[in-house]
Amino acid sequence: DAGVTQSPTHLIKTRGQQVTLRCSPISGHKSVSWYQQVLGQGPQFIFQYYEKEERGRGNFPDRFSARQFPNYSSELNVNALLLGDSALYLCASSSRSSLYGYTFGSGTRLTVV
Amino acid sequence: GQQVMQIPQYQHVQEGEDFTTYCNSSTTLSNIQWYKQRPGGHPVFLIQLVKSGEVKKQKRLTFQFGEAKKNSSLHITATQTTDVGTYFCAVSSGNTGKLIFGQGTTLQVKP
């Protein structure tokens, strides 16, 4: 079975641009969460979607948005990129809730120049 | 908001030595999860603890949840070079799916 897949793996963008990151959860998993991990720190929660509805939002500005599609895949959009948005963006899927542990994808390394 | 403090930040050990990382909270935790992230990799789920005083073992790894459910530890016996990485504790917050991660403990093992 395929794990959580994310695309692209690496991305370089210029300040002010917009970016879309994609995630496909494990087959059968209906919950998708997004995390931002800055070098040397633990992942920070951005969003969780379950059954296509937003269930949780972290302390991130409105420049960050996400959605989940009928096939449970998800997109994370970031507008008006800042240098500080440079990070590893991780997608995680779960079968029901976080109580069962999350399976993370390999992430998208975003560099803003 | 809820926070978990993890210590130490870094640990360098000789291969064969033991290693322990600690996770502490000022509030009672409903559960705690542990993840391992290899250099350049992504977090990999290791285990979840739910019950007060719970102890779980995975080969050379021993996980404990404190009696008061405010702290947890991960102990590795006789470290190997394959144990290298950053170990994170994480707490799930409500039904939002939010995981709050500690700062992580980075383990280096000298062969």
XYZ file of C-alpha atoms in Angstrom, chain B:
111
model
C -2.321 27.081 25.265
C -1.113 23.599 26.029
C 2.639 23.114 25.807
C 5.006 20.239 26.258
C 8.613 20.793 27.218
C 11.149 18.241 26.087
C 14.650 17.753 27.464
C 17.457 17.508 26.686
C 17.649 19.300 23.340
C 20.688 17.303 22.249
C 22.364 14.132 23.444
C 25.593 12.606 22.222
C 26.275 9.040 23.359
C 28.762 6.310 22.607
C 27.288 3.316 20.840
C 26.101 0.870 23.479
C 25.238 3.528 26.054
C 21.678 4.184 27.162
C 19.633 7.261 26.244
C 16.583 8.905 27.787
C 14.458 11.857 26.690
C 11.804 13.453 28.874
C 8.571 15.245 28.064
C 6.847 17.431 30.661
C 3.579 19.342 30.833
C 2.084 21.658 33.446
C -1.387 20.252 32.705
C -2.782 16.736 32.743
C -2.504 15.054 29.378
C -5.164 12.818 27.847
C -2.537 10.940 25.876
C 0.988 11.265 24.547
C 2.517 10.099 21.311
C 6.153 9.606 20.384
C 7.652 10.106 16.934
C 11.124 9.617 15.467
C 12.497 11.764 12.659
C 15.698 10.673 10.940
C 17.974 13.398 9.528
C 16.375 14.698 6.328
C 13.301 12.572 6.917
C 9.792 12.918 8.246
C 8.263 12.044 11.640
C 7.425 8.363 12.059
C 4.885 7.318 14.681
C 6.358 5.086 17.376
C 3.704 4.676 20.048
C 0.805 6.221 21.956
C 0.340 6.133 25.735
C -3.048 6.741 27.292
C -3.198 5.260 30.796
C -1.688 6.642 33.984
C 1.577 4.858 34.792
C 1.542 3.008 31.478
C 4.767 1.349 30.348
C 5.228 -0.021 26.834
C 8.247 -1.658 25.256
C 9.378 -1.979 21.668
C 12.578 -4.036 21.566
C 15.228 -1.700 23.080
C 12.777 1.212 23.497
C 10.792 1.702 26.705
C 8.042 4.324 26.907
C 6.516 5.512 30.170
C 3.552 7.739 31.027
C 3.676 9.342 34.457
C 1.226 8.509 37.221
C -0.134 12.058 37.140
C -0.211 12.008 33.309
C 1.919 15.148 33.203
C 5.148 13.621 31.982
C 6.507 10.885 29.791
C 9.853 9.388 28.913
C 11.479 7.377 26.161
C 14.449 5.219 27.140
C 16.685 3.439 24.650
C 18.879 0.645 25.968
C 22.267 0.009 24.351
C 22.010 2.581 21.577
C 22.955 1.721 18.015
C 23.883 4.005 15.122
C 20.457 3.290 13.636
C 18.904 5.126 16.610
C 20.259 8.455 15.351
C 17.555 11.063 14.813
C 15.255 13.475 16.615
C 12.674 12.090 18.999
C 9.497 14.105 19.513
C 6.740 13.761 22.030
C 3.346 15.053 20.909
C -0.010 15.615 22.549
C -3.340 15.546 20.755
C -5.570 18.515 21.506
C -9.320 17.965 21.596
C -11.091 16.735 18.493
C -9.397 19.145 16.128
C -6.741 16.674 15.126
C -4.131 19.087 16.368
C -0.904 17.555 17.597
C 1.260 19.733 19.817
C 4.877 18.688 19.442
C 7.678 19.133 21.911
C 10.908 20.722 20.730
C 12.480 17.317 20.197
C 15.645 15.642 21.437
C 18.318 15.047 18.812
C 20.331 11.901 19.452
C 23.805 11.420 18.017
C 25.481 8.025 18.441
C 29.243 7.666 18.089
C 30.309 4.268 16.763
